[in-house]
XYZ file of C-alpha atoms in Angstrom:
297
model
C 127.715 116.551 111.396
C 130.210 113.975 111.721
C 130.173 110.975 114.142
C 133.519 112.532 115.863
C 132.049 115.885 116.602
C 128.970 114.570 118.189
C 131.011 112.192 120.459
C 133.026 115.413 121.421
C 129.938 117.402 122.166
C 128.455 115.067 123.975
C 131.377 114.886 126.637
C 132.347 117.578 129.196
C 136.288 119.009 128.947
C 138.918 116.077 130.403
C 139.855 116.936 133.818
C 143.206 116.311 132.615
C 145.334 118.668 130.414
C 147.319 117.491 127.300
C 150.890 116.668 128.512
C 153.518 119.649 126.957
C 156.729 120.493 127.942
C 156.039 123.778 125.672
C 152.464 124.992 127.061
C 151.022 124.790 130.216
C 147.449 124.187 130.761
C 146.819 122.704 127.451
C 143.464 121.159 126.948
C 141.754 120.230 123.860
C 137.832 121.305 124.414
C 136.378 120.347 121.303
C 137.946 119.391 117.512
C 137.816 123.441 117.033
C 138.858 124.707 120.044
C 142.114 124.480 122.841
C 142.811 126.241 125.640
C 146.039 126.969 127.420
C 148.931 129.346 128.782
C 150.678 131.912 126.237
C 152.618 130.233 123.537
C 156.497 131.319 124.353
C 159.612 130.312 122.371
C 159.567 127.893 118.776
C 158.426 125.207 120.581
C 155.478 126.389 121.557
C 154.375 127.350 118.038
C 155.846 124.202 116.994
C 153.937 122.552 119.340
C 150.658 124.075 118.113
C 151.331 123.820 114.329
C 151.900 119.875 115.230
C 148.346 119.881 116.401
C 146.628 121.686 113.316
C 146.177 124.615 115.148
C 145.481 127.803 112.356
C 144.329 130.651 114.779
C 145.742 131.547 118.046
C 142.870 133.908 119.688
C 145.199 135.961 122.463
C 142.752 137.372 125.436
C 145.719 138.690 127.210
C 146.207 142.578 127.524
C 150.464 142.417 125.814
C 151.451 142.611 122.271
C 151.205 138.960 120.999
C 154.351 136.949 119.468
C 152.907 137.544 115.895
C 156.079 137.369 113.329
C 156.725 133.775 115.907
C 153.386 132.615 115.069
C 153.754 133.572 111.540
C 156.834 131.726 111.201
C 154.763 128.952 112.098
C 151.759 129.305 109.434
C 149.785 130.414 112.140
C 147.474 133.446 112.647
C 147.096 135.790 115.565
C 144.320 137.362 116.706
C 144.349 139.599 119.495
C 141.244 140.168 121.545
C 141.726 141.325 125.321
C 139.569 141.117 127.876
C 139.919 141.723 131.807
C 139.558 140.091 134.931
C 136.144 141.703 135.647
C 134.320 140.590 132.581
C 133.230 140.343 129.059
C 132.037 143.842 127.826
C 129.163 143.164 124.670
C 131.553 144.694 122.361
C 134.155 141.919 122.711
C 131.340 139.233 123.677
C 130.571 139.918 119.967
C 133.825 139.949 119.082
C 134.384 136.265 120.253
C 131.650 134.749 118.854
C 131.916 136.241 115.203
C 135.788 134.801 115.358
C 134.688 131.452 116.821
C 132.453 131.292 114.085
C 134.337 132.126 111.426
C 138.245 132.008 112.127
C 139.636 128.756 110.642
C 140.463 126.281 113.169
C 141.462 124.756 115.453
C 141.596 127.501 117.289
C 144.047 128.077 120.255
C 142.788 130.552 123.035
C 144.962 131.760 125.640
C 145.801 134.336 128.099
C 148.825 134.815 130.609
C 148.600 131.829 132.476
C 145.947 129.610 130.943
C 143.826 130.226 134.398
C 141.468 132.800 134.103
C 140.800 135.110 131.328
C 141.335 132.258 128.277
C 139.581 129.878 129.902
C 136.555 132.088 130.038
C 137.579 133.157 126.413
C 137.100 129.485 125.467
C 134.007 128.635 126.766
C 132.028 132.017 125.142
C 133.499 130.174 122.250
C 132.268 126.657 122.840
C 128.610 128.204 124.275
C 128.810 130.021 120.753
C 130.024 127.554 118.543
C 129.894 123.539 120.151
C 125.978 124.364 121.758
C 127.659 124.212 125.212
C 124.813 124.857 127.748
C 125.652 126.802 131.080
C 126.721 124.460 133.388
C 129.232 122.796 131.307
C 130.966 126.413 130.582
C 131.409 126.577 134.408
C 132.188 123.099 134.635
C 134.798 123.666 132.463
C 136.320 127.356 134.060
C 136.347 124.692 137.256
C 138.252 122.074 135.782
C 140.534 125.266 134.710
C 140.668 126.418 137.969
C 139.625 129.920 137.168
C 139.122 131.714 140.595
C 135.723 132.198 141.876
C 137.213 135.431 142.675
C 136.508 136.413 139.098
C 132.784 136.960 140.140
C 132.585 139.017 136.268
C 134.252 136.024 133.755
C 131.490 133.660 135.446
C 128.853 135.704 135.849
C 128.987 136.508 131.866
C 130.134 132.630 130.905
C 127.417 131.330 132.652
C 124.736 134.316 131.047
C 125.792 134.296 127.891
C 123.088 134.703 125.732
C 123.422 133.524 121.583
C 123.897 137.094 119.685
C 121.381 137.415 117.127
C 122.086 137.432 113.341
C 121.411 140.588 112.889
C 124.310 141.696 115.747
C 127.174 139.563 114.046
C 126.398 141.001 110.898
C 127.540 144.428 112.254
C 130.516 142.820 113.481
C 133.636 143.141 111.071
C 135.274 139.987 109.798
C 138.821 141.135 110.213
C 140.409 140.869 113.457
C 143.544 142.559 114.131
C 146.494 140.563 115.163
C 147.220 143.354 117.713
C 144.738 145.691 119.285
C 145.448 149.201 120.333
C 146.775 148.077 124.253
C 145.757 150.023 127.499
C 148.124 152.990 128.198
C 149.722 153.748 131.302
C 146.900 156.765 132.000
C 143.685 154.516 130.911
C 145.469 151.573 133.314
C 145.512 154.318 136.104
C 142.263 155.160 135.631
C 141.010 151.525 136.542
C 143.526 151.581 138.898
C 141.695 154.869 140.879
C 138.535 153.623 140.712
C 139.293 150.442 142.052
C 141.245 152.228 144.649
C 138.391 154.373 145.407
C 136.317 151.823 146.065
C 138.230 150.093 148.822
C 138.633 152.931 150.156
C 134.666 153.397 151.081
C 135.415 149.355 151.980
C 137.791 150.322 154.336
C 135.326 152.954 155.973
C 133.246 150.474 156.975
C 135.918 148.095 158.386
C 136.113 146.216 155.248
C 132.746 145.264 154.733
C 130.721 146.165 151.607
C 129.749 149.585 151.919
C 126.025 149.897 151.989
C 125.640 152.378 149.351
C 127.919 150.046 147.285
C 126.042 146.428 147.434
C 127.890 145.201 144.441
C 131.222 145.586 145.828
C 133.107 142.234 147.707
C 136.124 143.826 149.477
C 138.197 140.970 148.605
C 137.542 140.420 145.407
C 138.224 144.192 144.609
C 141.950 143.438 146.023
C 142.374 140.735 144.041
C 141.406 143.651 140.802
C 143.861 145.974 142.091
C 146.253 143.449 142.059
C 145.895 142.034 138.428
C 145.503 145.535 137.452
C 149.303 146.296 138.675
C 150.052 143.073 137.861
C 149.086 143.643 134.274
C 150.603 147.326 134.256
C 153.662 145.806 134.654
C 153.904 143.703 131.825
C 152.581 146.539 129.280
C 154.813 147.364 126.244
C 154.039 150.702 127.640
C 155.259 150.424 131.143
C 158.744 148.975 129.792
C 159.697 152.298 127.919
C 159.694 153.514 131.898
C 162.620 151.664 133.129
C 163.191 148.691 135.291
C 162.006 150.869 138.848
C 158.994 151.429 137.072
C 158.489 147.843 136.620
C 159.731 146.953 139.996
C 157.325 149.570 141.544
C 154.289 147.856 139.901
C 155.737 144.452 140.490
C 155.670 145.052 144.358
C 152.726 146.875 144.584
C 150.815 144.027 142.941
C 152.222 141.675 145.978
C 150.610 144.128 148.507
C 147.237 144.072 146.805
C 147.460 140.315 146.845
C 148.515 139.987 150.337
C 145.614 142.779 150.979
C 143.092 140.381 148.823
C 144.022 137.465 150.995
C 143.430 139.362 154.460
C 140.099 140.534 153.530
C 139.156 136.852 152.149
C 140.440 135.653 156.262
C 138.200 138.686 157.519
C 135.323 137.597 155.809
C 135.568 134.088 157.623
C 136.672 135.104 160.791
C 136.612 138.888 161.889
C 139.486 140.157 164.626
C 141.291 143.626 165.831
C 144.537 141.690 164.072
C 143.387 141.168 161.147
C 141.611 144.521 160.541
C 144.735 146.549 161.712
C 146.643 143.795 158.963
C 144.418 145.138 156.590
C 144.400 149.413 157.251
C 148.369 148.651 157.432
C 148.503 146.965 153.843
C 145.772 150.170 152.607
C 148.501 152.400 153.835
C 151.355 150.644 152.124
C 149.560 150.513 148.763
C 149.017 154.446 149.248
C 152.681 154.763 150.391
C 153.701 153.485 147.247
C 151.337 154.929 144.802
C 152.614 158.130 146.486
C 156.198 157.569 146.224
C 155.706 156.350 142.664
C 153.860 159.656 141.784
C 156.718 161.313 142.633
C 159.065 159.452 140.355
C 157.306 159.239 137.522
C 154.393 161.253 137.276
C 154.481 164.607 139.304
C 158.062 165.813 138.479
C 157.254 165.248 134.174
Protein backbone atom coordinates (compact mmCIF):
# COMPACT_ATOMS: atom_id res chain seq x y z
CA UNK A 1 0.00 0.00 0.00
CA UNK A 2 1.25 3.27 -0.85
CA UNK A 3 2.84 5.85 1.53
CA UNK A 4 -0.28 8.32 0.67
CA UNK A 5 -2.96 5.91 1.63
CA UNK A 6 -1.48 5.03 4.91
CA UNK A 7 -1.04 8.76 5.84
CA UNK A 8 -4.84 9.07 4.93
CA UNK A 9 -5.83 6.15 7.06
CA UNK A 10 -4.09 7.06 9.71
CA UNK A 11 -5.97 10.52 10.11
CA UNK A 12 -9.63 11.06 11.15
CA UNK A 13 -12.03 13.13 8.39
CA UNK A 14 -10.98 17.19 8.41
CA UNK A 15 -13.41 19.02 10.43
CA UNK A 16 -13.48 21.24 7.57
CA UNK A 17 -15.29 20.61 4.22
CA UNK A 18 -13.67 21.23 0.75
CA UNK A 19 -14.63 24.82 -0.29
CA UNK A 20 -17.40 24.54 -3.53
CA UNK A 21 -19.57 26.93 -4.79
CA UNK A 22 -21.22 23.74 -6.66
CA UNK A 23 -21.65 21.15 -3.61
CA UNK A 24 -22.29 21.64 -0.23
CA UNK A 25 -20.83 19.57 2.42
CA UNK A 26 -18.02 18.33 0.40
CA UNK A 27 -15.40 16.40 2.23
CA UNK A 28 -12.79 14.19 0.94
CA UNK A 29 -12.65 11.03 3.55
CA UNK A 30 -10.10 9.01 2.10
CA UNK A 31 -8.25 8.90 -1.68
CA UNK A 32 -11.47 6.56 -2.58
CA UNK A 33 -14.11 8.08 -1.01
CA UNK A 34 -16.12 11.86 -0.71
CA UNK A 35 -18.99 12.78 0.83
CA UNK A 36 -21.39 15.61 0.20
CA UNK A 37 -24.92 17.17 -0.80
CA UNK A 38 -26.64 16.00 -4.23
CA UNK A 39 -24.74 17.02 -7.27
CA UNK A 40 -27.27 19.70 -9.09
CA UNK A 41 -26.62 21.58 -12.36
CA UNK A 42 -23.08 21.11 -14.81
CA UNK A 43 -21.15 22.44 -12.31
CA UNK A 44 -21.59 20.13 -9.96
CA UNK A 45 -20.62 17.23 -12.23
CA UNK A 46 -17.99 19.40 -13.46
CA UNK A 47 -16.91 19.90 -10.22
CA UNK A 48 -16.64 16.17 -9.47
CA UNK A 49 -15.11 15.05 -12.82
CA UNK A 50 -12.29 17.86 -11.86
CA UNK A 51 -11.61 15.78 -8.82
CA UNK A 52 -11.34 12.20 -10.50
CA UNK A 53 -14.44 11.25 -9.22
CA UNK A 54 -15.79 7.86 -11.49
CA UNK A 55 -18.83 6.70 -9.31
CA UNK A 56 -21.39 8.79 -7.70
CA UNK A 57 -23.13 6.26 -5.05
CA UNK A 58 -26.77 8.22 -4.55
CA UNK A 59 -28.38 7.08 -0.95
CA UNK A 60 -31.20 9.41 -1.51
CA UNK A 61 -34.80 7.97 -2.13
CA UNK A 62 -35.36 10.39 -5.99
CA UNK A 63 -34.41 9.39 -9.41
CA UNK A 64 -30.70 10.45 -9.72
CA UNK A 65 -29.39 13.07 -12.51
CA UNK A 66 -27.97 10.07 -14.56
CA UNK A 67 -27.81 11.31 -18.45
CA UNK A 68 -26.00 14.76 -16.26
CA UNK A 69 -23.58 12.51 -14.76
CA UNK A 70 -23.09 10.68 -17.91
CA UNK A 71 -22.38 13.70 -19.74
CA UNK A 72 -19.70 13.98 -17.39
CA UNK A 73 -17.94 10.38 -17.75
CA UNK A 74 -19.34 9.62 -14.61
CA UNK A 75 -21.38 6.64 -13.28
CA UNK A 76 -24.44 6.53 -11.10
CA UNK A 77 -25.34 4.23 -8.78
CA UNK A 78 -28.39 4.41 -6.93
CA UNK A 79 -28.70 2.79 -3.55
CA UNK A 80 -31.38 4.30 -1.02
CA UNK A 81 -31.53 3.99 2.31
CA UNK A 82 -33.76 5.75 5.12
CA UNK A 83 -33.52 7.74 8.04
CA UNK A 84 -34.07 4.75 10.40
CA UNK A 85 -31.28 2.56 9.23
CA UNK A 86 -29.28 0.27 7.13
CA UNK A 87 -31.38 -2.92 6.35
CA UNK A 88 -28.58 -6.15 5.67
CA UNK A 89 -29.72 -6.22 2.19
CA UNK A 90 -28.35 -2.76 1.33
CA UNK A 91 -25.53 -3.04 4.17
CA UNK A 92 -24.35 -5.65 1.60
CA UNK A 93 -25.08 -3.68 -1.04
CA UNK A 94 -22.60 -0.89 0.10
CA UNK A 95 -19.84 -2.78 0.84
CA UNK A 96 -19.72 -5.01 -2.42
CA UNK A 97 -19.82 -1.38 -4.39
CA UNK A 98 -17.20 0.16 -2.08
CA UNK A 99 -15.22 -2.66 -2.89
CA UNK A 100 -15.46 -2.91 -6.23
CA UNK A 101 -16.93 0.34 -7.99
CA UNK A 102 -14.00 2.31 -9.50
CA UNK A 103 -13.19 5.31 -7.63
CA UNK A 104 -13.14 7.85 -6.20
CA UNK A 105 -16.27 7.42 -5.23
CA UNK A 106 -18.77 10.30 -4.43
CA UNK A 107 -21.60 9.41 -1.86
CA UNK A 108 -24.40 11.60 -1.27
CA UNK A 109 -27.87 12.06 -0.21
CA UNK A 110 -30.29 15.19 -0.10
CA UNK A 111 -28.43 17.38 1.95
CA UNK A 112 -25.04 15.84 2.65
CA UNK A 113 -26.28 15.56 6.55
CA UNK A 114 -27.59 12.40 7.33
CA UNK A 115 -28.21 9.48 5.20
CA UNK A 116 -24.71 9.90 2.89
CA UNK A 117 -22.77 10.55 5.57
CA UNK A 118 -23.72 7.29 7.15
CA UNK A 119 -23.50 5.84 3.52
CA UNK A 120 -19.82 6.89 3.61
CA UNK A 121 -18.61 5.64 6.60
CA UNK A 122 -20.19 1.75 5.99
CA UNK A 123 -17.93 2.42 3.11
CA UNK A 124 -14.76 3.55 4.83
CA UNK A 125 -15.47 0.75 7.91
CA UNK A 126 -15.66 -1.63 4.74
CA UNK A 127 -13.05 -0.52 2.64
CA UNK A 128 -10.23 2.13 4.58
CA UNK A 129 -10.31 -0.42 8.06
CA UNK A 130 -12.14 2.47 9.81
CA UNK A 131 -12.79 1.23 13.41
CA UNK A 132 -16.08 2.40 15.25
CA UNK A 133 -15.37 5.42 16.79
CA UNK A 134 -13.92 7.14 13.89
CA UNK A 135 -17.28 6.27 11.75
CA UNK A 136 -19.12 8.27 14.49
CA UNK A 137 -16.50 10.68 14.72
CA UNK A 138 -16.95 11.32 11.37
CA UNK A 139 -21.24 11.32 11.17
CA UNK A 140 -20.28 14.14 14.08
CA UNK A 141 -18.07 16.17 12.17
CA UNK A 142 -21.10 15.76 9.49
CA UNK A 143 -23.45 16.78 11.81
CA UNK A 144 -25.78 13.90 11.28
CA UNK A 145 -28.54 14.21 14.02
CA UNK A 146 -28.36 12.06 16.98
CA UNK A 147 -31.93 11.90 16.25
CA UNK A 148 -31.08 9.25 13.69
CA UNK A 149 -30.76 6.72 16.65
CA UNK A 150 -30.87 3.77 13.41
CA UNK A 151 -27.84 5.33 10.87
CA UNK A 152 -25.61 5.26 14.21
CA UNK A 153 -26.66 2.49 15.79
CA UNK A 154 -25.77 0.36 12.44
CA UNK A 155 -22.44 2.70 11.58
CA UNK A 156 -21.16 2.15 14.77
CA UNK A 157 -22.18 -2.04 14.65
CA UNK A 158 -21.22 -2.71 11.54
CA UNK A 159 -19.81 -5.89 11.38
CA UNK A 160 -17.22 -6.96 8.08
CA UNK A 161 -19.65 -9.27 5.77
CA UNK A 162 -18.06 -12.45 5.20
CA UNK A 163 -16.77 -13.68 1.78
CA UNK A 164 -19.06 -15.96 1.36
CA UNK A 165 -22.11 -13.07 1.73
CA UNK A 166 -20.54 -10.68 -1.00
CA UNK A 167 -20.23 -13.42 -3.24
CA UNK A 168 -24.08 -13.67 -3.36
CA UNK A 169 -24.18 -10.12 -3.92
CA UNK A 170 -24.49 -9.09 -7.73
CA UNK A 171 -21.82 -6.90 -9.24
CA UNK A 172 -24.12 -4.68 -11.20
CA UNK A 173 -25.73 -1.89 -9.54
CA UNK A 174 -28.47 -0.12 -11.12
CA UNK A 175 -28.15 3.51 -11.77
CA UNK A 176 -31.81 3.82 -10.60
CA UNK A 177 -33.63 1.55 -8.23
CA UNK A 178 -37.28 0.80 -8.35
CA UNK A 179 -38.35 4.14 -5.87
CA UNK A 180 -41.00 3.91 -2.99
CA UNK A 181 -44.59 4.49 -4.29
CA UNK A 182 -47.02 6.71 -2.90
CA UNK A 183 -48.96 3.44 -1.12
CA UNK A 184 -45.54 1.71 0.27
CA UNK A 185 -44.59 5.59 1.54
CA UNK A 186 -48.08 5.53 3.31
CA UNK A 187 -47.55 2.51 4.75
CA UNK A 188 -44.41 3.83 6.75
CA UNK A 189 -46.24 6.73 7.11
CA UNK A 190 -49.25 4.65 9.27
CA UNK A 191 -47.09 2.87 11.21
CA UNK A 192 -45.16 5.64 12.29
CA UNK A 193 -48.38 7.37 12.91
CA UNK A 194 -49.59 4.55 14.89
CA UNK A 195 -47.00 4.60 17.02
CA UNK A 196 -47.27 8.14 18.32
CA UNK A 197 -50.37 7.63 18.71
CA UNK A 198 -49.85 4.91 21.73
CA UNK A 199 -47.01 7.89 22.60
CA UNK A 200 -49.57 10.24 22.90
CA UNK A 201 -51.67 7.86 25.27
CA UNK A 202 -49.28 8.04 27.66
CA UNK A 203 -48.70 11.83 27.54
CA UNK A 204 -45.88 11.48 25.23
CA UNK A 205 -43.76 9.24 26.97
CA UNK A 206 -42.60 5.87 25.57
CA UNK A 207 -45.33 3.59 25.89
CA UNK A 208 -44.41 0.73 28.11
CA UNK A 209 -45.32 -2.00 25.89
CA UNK A 210 -43.24 -0.11 23.25
CA UNK A 211 -39.60 0.39 25.02
CA UNK A 212 -37.94 0.98 21.74
CA UNK A 213 -39.92 3.87 20.79
CA UNK A 214 -38.44 7.80 21.65
CA UNK A 215 -41.50 10.03 21.02
CA UNK A 216 -39.39 12.58 19.52
CA UNK A 217 -37.40 10.90 17.47
CA UNK A 218 -40.52 9.15 15.87
CA UNK A 219 -41.67 12.91 14.88
CA UNK A 220 -38.70 13.67 13.47
CA UNK A 221 -39.55 10.01 11.05
CA UNK A 222 -42.86 11.24 10.26
CA UNK A 223 -41.47 14.25 9.19
CA UNK A 224 -38.67 13.02 6.74
CA UNK A 225 -41.13 10.54 5.69
CA UNK A 226 -43.52 13.51 4.28
CA UNK A 227 -40.69 15.30 3.67
CA UNK A 228 -39.40 12.65 1.32
CA UNK A 229 -43.03 11.92 -0.14
CA UNK A 230 -42.89 15.11 -1.42
CA UNK A 231 -40.03 15.04 -3.49
CA UNK A 232 -40.98 11.48 -5.13
CA UNK A 233 -41.18 11.31 -8.98
CA UNK A 234 -44.34 9.72 -7.91
CA UNK A 235 -45.93 12.36 -5.83
CA UNK A 236 -45.28 15.02 -8.76
CA UNK A 237 -47.66 13.20 -11.30
CA UNK A 238 -50.32 14.42 -8.33
CA UNK A 239 -50.20 18.06 -8.83
CA UNK A 240 -48.72 20.96 -7.02
CA UNK A 241 -51.64 20.63 -3.83
CA UNK A 242 -50.41 17.32 -3.52
CA UNK A 243 -47.01 18.54 -3.04
CA UNK A 244 -48.03 21.44 -0.98
CA UNK A 245 -50.10 19.08 1.28
CA UNK A 246 -46.98 16.95 2.05
CA UNK A 247 -44.79 19.99 2.15
CA UNK A 248 -46.85 21.42 5.16
CA UNK A 249 -47.54 18.45 6.82
CA UNK A 250 -43.81 17.71 7.08
CA UNK A 251 -43.50 21.32 8.99
CA UNK A 252 -46.10 20.07 11.59
CA UNK A 253 -44.26 16.84 12.26
CA UNK A 254 -41.14 18.90 12.71
CA UNK A 255 -42.62 21.44 14.89
CA UNK A 256 -44.32 18.21 16.71
CA UNK A 257 -40.57 16.57 16.87
CA UNK A 258 -39.27 19.70 18.46
CA UNK A 259 -42.11 19.91 21.27
CA UNK A 260 -41.64 16.45 22.34
CA UNK A 261 -37.63 16.97 22.36
CA UNK A 262 -38.70 20.40 25.02
CA UNK A 263 -41.07 17.82 26.90
CA UNK A 264 -38.50 15.46 27.42
CA UNK A 265 -36.32 18.23 29.23
CA UNK A 266 -38.84 19.99 30.92
CA UNK A 267 -42.50 18.56 31.26
CA UNK A 268 -45.63 21.29 31.53
CA UNK A 269 -49.67 21.43 30.89
CA UNK A 270 -48.36 23.98 27.86
CA UNK A 271 -46.35 22.05 26.31
CA UNK A 272 -48.39 18.79 26.39
CA UNK A 273 -51.61 20.61 25.15
CA UNK A 274 -48.77 22.12 22.25
CA UNK A 275 -48.22 18.73 21.50
CA UNK A 276 -52.13 16.88 21.40
CA UNK A 277 -52.85 20.26 19.30
CA UNK A 278 -50.00 19.55 16.63
CA UNK A 279 -51.34 15.38 16.81
CA UNK A 280 -54.63 16.83 15.82
CA UNK A 281 -53.37 19.02 13.03
CA UNK A 282 -51.31 16.22 11.46
CA UNK A 283 -54.68 14.08 11.59
CA UNK A 284 -56.61 17.14 10.26
CA UNK A 285 -54.58 17.08 7.36
CA UNK A 286 -54.04 13.50 6.62
CA UNK A 287 -57.88 13.61 6.72
CA UNK A 288 -58.46 16.40 4.46
CA UNK A 289 -55.81 15.02 2.12
CA UNK A 290 -57.67 11.60 2.04
CA UNK A 291 -60.37 13.26 0.76
CA UNK A 292 -58.62 14.87 -2.16
CA UNK A 293 -56.71 12.38 -3.32
CA UNK A 294 -57.38 9.13 -2.08
CA UNK A 295 -61.09 8.45 -1.03
CA UNK A 296 -62.96 10.09 -3.99
CA UNK A 297 -60.46 7.81 -6.83
Amino acid sequence: KSATTARWRSRRPSKRPIESAAIERLHRLSPKFYSGAQPEGEAAFGELKKLGVKTIISVDGTKPAVAAARKHGLRYVHLPIGYDGIDDERLLQLVKAAQVLDGPVFVHCHHGRHRGPAAAAICCRAVENWNGERAVSWLQQAETSPKYAGLFRDVRAFRMPSKVELAKVPAEFPETARLSTTVEAMVAIDACWERLHAVEKHAFRTPPEHPDVVPDQEALQLAEHFRELARNDNSRQLGTEYLQQMTGMAETATKLHQHLAALEKQRSETGLKQAANLMQQIKNNCTECHAAFRDNK
